[in-house]
Short mmCIF file of C-alpha atoms in Angstrom, two decimals:
data_model
loop_
_atom_site.label_atom_id
_atom_site.label_comp_id
_atom_site.label_asym_id
_atom_site.label_seq_id
_atom_site.Cartn_x
_atom_site.Cartn_y
_atom_site.Cartn_z
CA MET P 1 19.22 15.04 -7.03
CA ALA P 2 20.94 11.72 -7.00
CA LYS P 3 20.37 8.30 -8.38
CA GLN P 4 22.19 5.15 -7.35
CA SER P 5 21.30 2.83 -10.24
CA ASP P 6 18.46 2.25 -12.67
CA ASP P 7 16.48 0.19 -10.16
CA ILE P 8 17.50 1.67 -6.82
CA PRO P 9 15.78 4.98 -6.09
CA PRO P 10 17.88 7.95 -5.06
CA ILE P 11 17.64 9.80 -1.82
CA MET P 12 17.07 13.44 -2.46
CA GLY P 13 18.93 16.27 -0.79
CA HIS P 14 16.44 17.96 1.46
CA THR P 15 16.78 18.99 5.07
CA PHE P 16 13.72 19.20 7.26
CA PRO P 17 13.70 21.57 10.20
CA ASP P 18 13.84 18.55 12.50
CA HIS P 19 16.43 15.77 12.06
CA HIS P 20 15.54 14.35 8.64
CA THR P 21 18.48 14.88 6.33
CA PHE P 22 18.51 13.04 3.02
CA HIS P 23 21.97 12.46 1.58
CA HIS P 24 23.01 12.70 -2.05
CA TYR P 25 24.66 9.78 -3.79
CA SER P 26 27.41 10.19 -6.40
CA GLU P 27 27.75 13.50 -8.21
CA MET P 28 27.68 11.74 -11.59
CA ASN P 29 23.97 11.05 -11.37
CA LEU P 30 22.64 14.33 -10.03
CA ASP P 31 20.62 14.83 -13.22
CA ARG P 32 18.06 12.10 -12.47
CA ILE P 33 14.98 12.94 -10.41
CA TYR P 34 12.99 10.15 -8.79
CA MET P 35 9.20 10.52 -8.62
CA ASP P 36 8.09 6.93 -8.10
CA TYR P 37 7.71 6.84 -4.33
CA ASN P 38 4.48 4.82 -4.57
CA ALA P 39 6.57 2.00 -6.05
CA THR P 40 9.25 2.05 -3.36
CA THR P 41 11.10 4.47 -1.10
CA PRO P 42 14.75 4.77 -0.11
CA LEU P 43 15.72 4.05 3.49
CA GLU P 44 15.90 6.89 5.99
CA PRO P 45 19.42 7.32 7.42
CA GLU P 46 18.09 6.45 10.90
CA VAL P 47 16.57 3.28 9.50
CA ILE P 48 19.87 2.24 7.91
CA GLN P 49 21.57 2.89 11.26
CA ALA P 50 19.02 0.75 13.13
CA ILE P 51 19.51 -2.10 10.66
CA SER P 52 23.32 -1.84 10.85
CA GLU P 53 23.32 -1.87 14.65
CA ALA P 54 21.06 -4.91 14.71
CA LEU P 55 23.28 -6.72 12.20
CA GLU P 56 26.33 -6.01 14.34
CA ASP P 57 25.04 -6.34 17.91
CA ALA P 58 21.83 -8.39 17.73
CA TRP P 59 22.90 -11.27 15.50
CA GLY P 60 21.78 -13.88 18.02
CA ASN P 61 18.67 -16.02 17.81
CA PRO P 62 15.86 -14.08 19.56
CA SER P 63 14.72 -17.35 21.19
CA SER P 64 18.12 -17.75 22.94
CA ASN P 65 19.16 -16.43 26.35
CA TYR P 66 22.68 -15.18 25.64
CA ILE P 67 23.35 -11.46 25.17
CA ALA P 68 23.12 -11.23 21.36
CA GLY P 69 19.84 -13.18 21.45
CA ALA P 70 18.43 -11.09 24.27
CA LYS P 71 19.33 -7.93 22.33
CA ALA P 72 17.54 -9.30 19.27
CA LYS P 73 14.43 -10.06 21.32
CA ALA P 74 14.45 -6.58 22.87
CA ILE P 75 14.75 -4.96 19.42
CA ILE P 76 11.85 -7.05 18.10
CA ASN P 77 9.68 -6.14 21.11
CA GLN P 78 10.45 -2.44 20.71
CA SER P 79 9.75 -2.57 16.98
CA ARG P 80 6.44 -4.30 17.62
CA GLU P 81 5.50 -1.45 19.99
CA ASN P 82 6.53 1.17 17.40
CA VAL P 83 4.59 -0.44 14.56
CA ALA P 84 1.53 -0.85 16.77
CA ARG P 85 1.66 2.80 17.81
CA MET P 86 1.85 3.89 14.17
CA VAL P 87 -1.46 2.16 13.37
CA GLY P 88 -3.24 2.79 16.68
CA GLY P 89 -3.06 -0.80 17.92
CA LYS P 90 -1.44 -2.79 20.71
CA ALA P 91 1.90 -4.59 20.45
CA GLU P 92 0.19 -8.00 20.63
CA ASP P 93 -1.85 -7.05 17.52
CA ILE P 94 1.26 -6.98 15.28
CA ILE P 95 2.49 -10.05 13.39
CA PHE P 96 5.69 -9.57 11.38
CA THR P 97 5.66 -10.95 7.82
CA SER P 98 7.99 -10.93 4.82
CA GLY P 99 5.94 -8.14 3.23
CA GLY P 100 2.51 -6.98 2.13
CA THR P 101 1.94 -9.90 -0.25
CA GLU P 102 2.32 -12.44 2.55
CA ALA P 103 0.15 -10.37 4.90
CA ASN P 104 -2.66 -10.11 2.32
CA ASN P 105 -2.48 -13.80 1.48
CA LEU P 106 -2.58 -14.67 5.18
CA VAL P 107 -5.84 -12.74 5.58
CA LEU P 108 -7.55 -14.47 2.64
CA HIS P 109 -6.28 -17.86 3.80
CA THR P 110 -7.62 -17.13 7.29
CA ALA P 111 -11.05 -16.13 5.99
CA VAL P 112 -11.50 -19.42 4.11
CA GLU P 113 -10.28 -21.45 7.09
CA TYR P 114 -12.53 -19.46 9.46
CA PHE P 115 -15.54 -20.20 7.24
CA LYS P 116 -14.77 -23.95 7.20
CA ARG P 117 -14.33 -24.12 10.98
CA THR P 118 -17.47 -22.10 11.62
CA CYS P 119 -19.47 -24.40 9.35
CA LYS P 120 -18.07 -27.46 11.10
CA ALA P 121 -18.93 -26.06 14.52
CA GLN P 122 -22.47 -25.28 13.32
CA GLU P 123 -22.95 -28.77 11.92
CA GLN P 124 -21.94 -30.24 15.26
CA GLY P 125 -24.50 -28.09 17.06
CA GLU P 126 -28.02 -29.14 17.81
CA GLY P 127 -30.46 -28.90 14.91
CA GLN P 128 -27.74 -27.88 12.47
CA GLN P 129 -26.80 -31.29 11.06
CA ASN P 130 -25.83 -31.38 7.38
CA ARG P 131 -27.02 -27.87 6.66
CA SER P 132 -25.07 -26.87 3.54
CA LYS P 133 -23.45 -23.43 3.73
CA GLY P 134 -21.96 -23.35 0.24
CA LEU P 135 -18.55 -21.82 -0.42
CA PRO P 136 -17.03 -18.97 1.59
CA HIS P 137 -17.79 -15.64 -0.10
CA ILE P 138 -15.20 -12.84 -0.29
CA ILE P 139 -15.95 -9.26 -1.35
CA THR P 140 -13.21 -6.99 -2.69
CA SER P 141 -12.92 -4.20 -5.28
CA ASN P 142 -11.76 -4.28 -8.89
CA VAL P 143 -8.82 -1.93 -8.20
CA GLU P 144 -6.99 -3.89 -5.47
CA HIS P 145 -3.30 -4.67 -5.44
CA VAL P 146 -2.50 -7.92 -7.26
CA SER P 147 -1.60 -9.66 -3.98
CA VAL P 148 -5.31 -9.44 -3.06
CA LYS P 149 -6.72 -9.74 -6.58
CA LEU P 150 -4.70 -12.78 -7.66
CA ALA P 151 -5.05 -14.53 -4.28
CA ALA P 152 -8.84 -14.13 -4.51
CA GLU P 153 -8.91 -15.28 -8.14
CA HIS P 154 -6.81 -18.33 -7.21
CA LEU P 155 -9.28 -19.32 -4.47
CA GLN P 156 -12.13 -18.89 -6.93
CA LYS P 157 -10.43 -20.90 -9.69
CA ASP P 158 -9.66 -23.74 -7.27
CA GLY P 159 -13.29 -23.87 -6.13
CA LYS P 160 -12.34 -22.82 -2.59
CA ALA P 161 -14.28 -19.54 -2.50
CA ASP P 162 -16.76 -17.35 -4.34
CA VAL P 163 -15.46 -13.82 -4.94
CA THR P 164 -17.29 -10.62 -5.85
CA PHE P 165 -15.12 -7.89 -7.36
CA VAL P 166 -17.18 -4.76 -6.74
CA PRO P 167 -16.44 -2.12 -9.40
CA VAL P 168 -15.43 1.37 -8.29
CA SER P 169 -17.57 4.32 -9.31
CA ASN P 170 -16.68 5.98 -12.62
CA VAL P 171 -17.45 9.31 -10.95
CA THR P 172 -15.57 9.08 -7.65
CA ALA P 173 -13.10 6.21 -8.40
CA ARG P 174 -14.06 4.92 -4.94
CA VAL P 175 -15.77 1.69 -4.15
CA GLU P 176 -19.17 2.85 -2.90
CA VAL P 177 -20.47 1.70 0.49
CA GLU P 178 -23.92 0.80 -0.85
CA ASP P 179 -22.39 -1.39 -3.56
CA ILE P 180 -20.43 -3.32 -0.92
CA ILE P 181 -23.54 -3.79 1.24
CA ALA P 182 -25.53 -4.94 -1.78
CA ALA P 183 -22.92 -7.62 -2.51
CA VAL P 184 -23.18 -9.23 0.95
CA ARG P 185 -24.52 -12.80 1.06
CA PRO P 186 -25.32 -15.15 3.98
CA ASN P 187 -21.97 -16.91 3.35
CA THR P 188 -19.87 -13.70 3.09
CA CYS P 189 -16.89 -14.13 5.42
CA LEU P 190 -14.46 -11.35 4.37
CA ILE P 191 -14.49 -7.86 2.90
CA SER P 192 -11.05 -6.63 1.76
CA ILE P 193 -10.81 -3.04 0.50
CA MET P 194 -7.55 -1.12 0.11
CA LEU P 195 -7.23 2.10 2.12
CA ALA P 196 -5.76 4.11 -0.79
CA ASN P 197 -5.19 3.24 -4.41
CA ASN P 198 -1.58 3.14 -5.57
CA GLU P 199 -2.28 4.64 -9.03
CA THR P 200 -5.02 7.23 -8.53
CA GLY P 201 -4.25 8.02 -4.89
CA VAL P 202 -8.00 7.83 -4.12
CA ILE P 203 -8.77 7.07 -0.46
CA MET P 204 -11.50 4.46 -0.01
CA PRO P 205 -14.41 4.77 2.47
CA VAL P 206 -13.12 1.95 4.67
CA GLN P 207 -14.39 3.43 7.94
CA GLU P 208 -17.94 3.79 6.59
CA ILE P 209 -17.88 0.25 5.20
CA CYS P 210 -16.75 -1.09 8.58
CA GLN P 211 -19.48 0.80 10.43
CA ARG P 212 -22.19 -0.59 8.17
CA ILE P 213 -20.85 -4.14 8.28
CA LYS P 214 -20.56 -4.12 12.06
CA SER P 215 -24.25 -3.21 12.27
CA LEU P 216 -24.98 -6.01 9.81
CA ASN P 217 -22.89 -8.47 11.83
CA LYS P 218 -25.14 -7.94 14.86
CA GLN P 219 -28.07 -9.25 12.82
CA ARG P 220 -26.28 -12.32 11.42
CA ASP P 221 -26.98 -15.56 13.23
CA TRP P 222 -23.90 -17.61 12.47
CA LEU P 223 -21.09 -16.03 10.44
CA ARG P 224 -19.33 -12.79 11.22
CA ILE P 225 -17.97 -10.83 8.26
CA LEU P 226 -14.27 -10.10 8.76
CA LEU P 227 -12.91 -6.71 7.63
CA HIS P 228 -9.49 -6.11 6.06
CA THR P 229 -7.72 -3.13 4.53
CA ASP P 230 -4.42 -3.10 2.69
CA ALA P 231 -2.92 0.16 4.02
CA ALA P 232 0.34 -0.09 2.03
CA GLN P 233 -0.05 3.22 0.19
CA ALA P 234 -1.59 5.22 3.04
CA LEU P 235 0.96 4.65 5.80
CA GLY P 236 3.49 7.45 6.14
CA LYS P 237 1.33 9.78 4.04
CA VAL P 238 -1.95 10.14 5.95
CA ARG P 239 -3.06 9.26 9.47
CA VAL P 240 -4.00 5.60 9.82
CA ASP P 241 -5.75 4.33 12.96
CA ALA P 242 -6.94 0.72 12.75
CA CYS P 243 -9.31 1.14 15.73
CA GLU P 244 -10.95 4.23 14.23
CA LEU P 245 -11.28 2.52 10.87
CA GLY P 246 -12.90 -0.48 12.58
CA VAL P 247 -10.94 -3.15 10.67
CA ASP P 248 -10.05 -6.60 11.91
CA TYR P 249 -6.89 -6.74 9.77
CA LEU P 250 -4.60 -4.06 8.34
CA THR P 251 -1.64 -4.71 6.04
CA ILE P 252 1.61 -2.81 6.66
CA VAL P 253 4.34 -2.59 3.98
CA GLY P 254 7.71 -1.20 5.05
CA HIS P 255 9.22 -0.19 1.71
CA LYS P 256 6.40 2.30 1.11
CA PHE P 257 7.40 4.41 4.15
CA TYR P 258 11.21 4.48 4.03
CA ALA P 259 11.65 1.11 5.75
CA PRO P 260 13.19 -2.06 4.27
CA ARG P 261 11.28 -4.72 2.33
CA ILE P 262 9.48 -6.33 5.23
CA GLY P 263 5.88 -6.13 6.35
CA ALA P 264 3.46 -6.73 9.17
CA LEU P 265 -0.16 -7.55 9.71
CA TYR P 266 -2.25 -5.78 12.32
CA VAL P 267 -4.86 -8.17 13.73
CA ASN P 268 -7.35 -6.95 16.31
CA GLY P 269 -6.66 -9.55 19.01
CA PRO P 270 -5.12 -12.36 16.95
CA GLY P 271 -6.58 -15.74 17.84
CA THR P 272 -8.95 -14.24 20.41
CA ARG P 273 -11.20 -11.45 19.11
CA THR P 274 -10.15 -12.07 15.51
CA PRO P 275 -9.29 -15.43 13.90
CA LEU P 276 -5.84 -15.94 12.41
CA TYR P 277 -4.70 -19.25 10.95
CA PRO P 278 -1.08 -19.80 9.88
CA MET P 279 0.00 -20.72 6.37
CA LEU P 280 3.44 -21.82 7.63
CA PHE P 281 4.36 -24.28 10.38
CA GLY P 282 7.64 -24.31 12.26
CA GLY P 283 9.39 -23.21 15.40
CA GLY P 284 6.59 -21.27 17.09
CA GLN P 285 7.82 -17.71 16.46
CA GLU P 286 5.23 -14.91 16.25
CA ARG P 287 3.03 -16.98 18.59
CA ASN P 288 2.82 -19.69 15.91
CA PHE P 289 0.88 -17.37 13.59
CA ARG P 290 3.95 -16.83 11.41
CA PRO P 291 6.79 -19.14 12.46
CA GLY P 292 10.38 -18.82 11.28
CA THR P 293 13.38 -17.28 13.03
CA GLU P 294 12.73 -13.56 13.06
CA ASN P 295 14.56 -11.30 10.61
CA THR P 296 15.85 -9.04 13.38
CA PRO P 297 17.68 -6.37 11.30
CA MET P 298 14.73 -5.79 8.97
CA ILE P 299 12.30 -5.74 11.90
CA ALA P 300 14.57 -3.16 13.55
CA GLY P 301 14.39 -1.05 10.39
CA LEU P 302 10.60 -1.34 10.23
CA GLY P 303 10.30 -0.30 13.86
CA LYS P 304 12.52 2.76 13.40
CA ALA P 305 10.63 3.83 10.26
CA ALA P 306 7.33 3.45 12.13
CA GLU P 307 8.66 5.58 14.98
CA LEU P 308 9.62 8.32 12.50
CA VAL P 309 6.13 8.24 10.96
CA THR P 310 4.50 8.57 14.38
CA SER P 311 6.72 11.52 15.29
CA ASN P 312 6.71 13.40 11.99
CA LEU P 313 3.58 12.49 10.01
CA SER P 314 2.09 16.00 9.87
CA GLU P 315 5.44 17.36 8.60
CA TYR P 316 5.74 14.63 5.96
CA GLU P 317 2.14 15.04 4.84
CA SER P 318 2.20 18.82 4.52
CA HIS P 319 5.51 18.78 2.64
CA MET P 320 4.29 16.17 0.15
CA ARG P 321 0.96 17.91 -0.31
CA SER P 322 2.49 21.32 -1.03
CA THR P 323 5.04 19.77 -3.40
CA LYS P 324 2.36 17.83 -5.28
CA LEU P 325 0.14 20.92 -5.57
CA TYR P 326 3.11 22.86 -6.95
CA LEU P 327 3.73 20.03 -9.43
CA GLU P 328 0.12 20.16 -10.62
CA GLU P 329 0.23 23.96 -10.94
CA ARG P 330 3.41 23.82 -13.03
CA LEU P 331 1.99 21.08 -15.27
CA LYS P 332 -1.17 23.13 -15.86
CA ALA P 333 0.85 26.27 -16.58
CA VAL P 334 3.09 24.54 -19.13
CA PHE P 335 0.69 22.12 -20.86
CA ARG P 336 -2.60 24.03 -20.44
CA ASP P 337 -5.47 22.23 -22.20
CA LYS P 338 -3.28 19.21 -23.08
CA ILE P 339 -3.24 18.07 -19.48
CA GLN P 340 -5.72 15.73 -17.82
CA PHE P 341 -5.43 14.66 -14.20
CA ASN P 342 -6.45 11.06 -13.55
CA SER P 343 -6.22 11.57 -9.80
CA HIS P 344 -8.94 14.23 -9.50
CA PHE P 345 -12.38 12.79 -8.82
CA PRO P 346 -15.30 14.78 -7.39
CA GLY P 347 -16.00 14.03 -3.75
CA SER P 348 -12.94 11.82 -3.26
CA ASP P 349 -9.97 12.50 -1.02
CA ILE P 350 -6.60 11.57 -2.48
CA LEU P 351 -3.14 10.88 -1.09
CA PRO P 352 -1.02 14.00 -0.54
CA ASN P 353 1.80 12.77 -2.79
CA THR P 354 0.12 11.21 -5.83
CA CYS P 355 -0.39 12.89 -9.22
CA ASN P 356 -1.63 10.72 -12.06
CA VAL P 357 -1.59 12.78 -15.24
CA SER P 358 -2.01 12.35 -18.99
CA ILE P 359 -0.54 14.73 -21.58
CA GLN P 360 -2.84 14.40 -24.54
CA GLY P 361 -1.44 13.75 -28.01
CA PRO P 362 -1.18 10.83 -30.45
CA ARG P 363 2.49 10.06 -29.73
CA LEU P 364 2.46 10.87 -26.03
CA GLN P 365 1.77 7.43 -24.54
CA GLY P 366 3.13 7.22 -21.02
CA TRP P 367 5.79 4.60 -21.77
CA ARG P 368 7.03 6.60 -24.76
CA VAL P 369 7.25 9.86 -22.80
CA LEU P 370 9.14 8.22 -19.92
CA SER P 371 11.58 6.40 -22.18
CA ASN P 372 12.50 9.73 -23.82
CA CYS P 373 12.81 11.77 -20.60
CA THR P 374 16.40 12.52 -19.66
CA ARG P 375 15.80 13.34 -15.98
CA LEU P 376 12.44 12.01 -14.76
CA LEU P 377 12.23 8.57 -13.17
CA ALA P 378 8.56 7.60 -12.77
CA SER P 379 6.11 4.93 -13.91
CA VAL P 380 2.96 4.54 -15.95
CA GLY P 381 1.24 2.58 -13.16
CA ALA P 382 1.88 0.02 -10.46
CA ALA P 383 5.44 -1.36 -10.43
CA CYS P 384 4.04 -4.89 -10.13
CA HIS P 385 2.44 -4.44 -13.57
CA SER P 386 5.66 -3.39 -15.30
CA ASP P 387 5.38 -6.30 -17.76
CA SER P 388 2.30 -4.62 -19.26
CA ALA P 389 3.81 -1.12 -19.49
CA ASN P 390 2.63 -0.54 -23.06
CA ARG P 391 -1.02 -1.23 -22.24
CA PRO P 392 -3.34 1.25 -20.52
CA SER P 393 -3.70 0.67 -16.79
CA HIS P 394 -6.72 -1.50 -15.96
CA ILE P 395 -7.03 0.54 -12.75
CA LEU P 396 -7.55 3.78 -14.69
CA LEU P 397 -9.92 2.08 -17.14
CA SER P 398 -11.89 0.72 -14.16
CA CYS P 399 -12.18 4.29 -12.83
CA GLY P 400 -13.79 5.46 -16.08
CA VAL P 401 -10.71 7.07 -17.63
CA PRO P 402 -11.04 6.78 -21.46
CA THR P 403 -8.63 4.36 -23.13
CA GLU P 404 -6.75 7.01 -25.13
CA VAL P 405 -6.27 9.10 -21.96
CA ALA P 406 -5.23 6.10 -19.83
CA ALA P 407 -2.66 5.14 -22.48
CA ASN P 408 -0.89 8.48 -21.94
CA ALA P 409 -0.90 8.28 -18.13
CA LEU P 410 2.12 9.02 -15.97
CA ARG P 411 2.07 8.27 -12.26
CA LEU P 412 4.16 10.90 -10.51
CA SER P 413 4.51 10.30 -6.78
CA VAL P 414 6.61 12.68 -4.70
CA GLY P 415 8.48 11.93 -1.50
CA ARG P 416 9.57 13.53 1.74
CA GLY P 417 12.62 15.06 0.11
CA THR P 418 11.20 16.16 -3.25
CA THR P 419 11.83 19.89 -3.71
CA LYS P 420 10.24 22.59 -5.84
CA ALA P 421 13.50 22.70 -7.79
CA ASP P 422 13.01 18.99 -8.55
CA VAL P 423 9.48 19.76 -9.75
CA ASP P 424 10.71 22.58 -12.00
CA ALA P 425 13.33 20.28 -13.52
CA VAL P 426 10.83 17.46 -14.10
CA VAL P 427 8.25 19.73 -15.74
CA GLU P 428 10.94 21.18 -18.02
CA ASP P 429 12.08 17.65 -18.88
CA LEU P 430 8.50 16.71 -19.77
CA ARG P 431 8.07 19.89 -21.84
CA GLU P 432 11.21 19.15 -23.87
CA THR P 433 10.24 15.49 -24.29
CA VAL P 434 6.71 16.31 -25.46
CA GLN P 435 8.07 18.86 -27.93
CA LEU P 436 10.55 16.28 -29.26
CA LEU P 437 7.88 13.59 -29.69
CA GLU P 438 5.41 15.96 -31.34
CA GLU P 439 8.04 17.11 -33.83
CA MET P 440 8.59 13.47 -34.84
CA VAL P 441 4.98 13.15 -36.05
#
């Protein structure tokens, strides 16, 4: 299997029965095997083609009337339809953004602004003069992506919001519905819970949270609680339907499902049923919610990748699940009682592609194992935490994984093209590496 460079993931040679052929890169690098698909994915060939065609033919400004501009507008409209279909929404519910970080920040910004405007409207109403509402209150979990965690912490530090970080259960690694409900206050304006965790693969009970909060909203006299999920890790791996989940906002991240580094935000009726307030001001694009001349080629790529997910999700999911199960079987067979899975929690569903595992031993810290592997390309945790690679993952510690186990963790995430031969090679690489490190003691 091929590798392009140390920071660009390879595309593995695997042909699906349909039309999904992954091409090898140079023969020189066929010894490296990429298993870090939760960090980023390569582009599908069809996605590259869609981007290239847009670069060549749709270079015009989408707001212009000439042919190249009209082509750009048509591509953007089609992509909006494709992305909406992937998440069970309508085209008008999709706002294109630069990525998941911007989408998540936009939601938190909107929640604070919504609280302020609601308070102002209340104060202007009869009998509501000067009634203090306090600060807007946001509820999230303690295992969120940093683009939610740090945005919330920033609002708290600046005195713009109160934030409750609800801890996940040490048994299930999920945030429990009752704990979310217990955290609700009269001034709660937003609940933001990821759909699936990027390190453990645990799927959160977002639908149940939404059902309970919607019942609660009916009893609240002045402030509706808005509901958001960051679906970055779930899209392209499991079925995601925003309407079934019951969320107001859903974050979409292209580079997690074989699209380029661009994102989108699903909003259930932006500006009508659901508030949305811009952070940027400019030329009126994206209905003024996210102005700036549209990045047509990347939007084209996102739309094509979304179309592929809609058409082939069951195939992708079953392939990844069977490959991951084979990986876990081989790890158990080779390492026996030395192995501990940090992605197995009773009662919790997990992503079909994610295997978080620790090989127990005093010199088998995750960073040390990976730096001595000759074939495996993986990570010890989230790519956005790479500056703390030698420290145990705070996500695993939050899930109740003991420190010495968390220190040895490897996050292995398989992709659409990962084969059983890749798995065999990776497990053998790990076996040789562990033997080498143990002999150095």
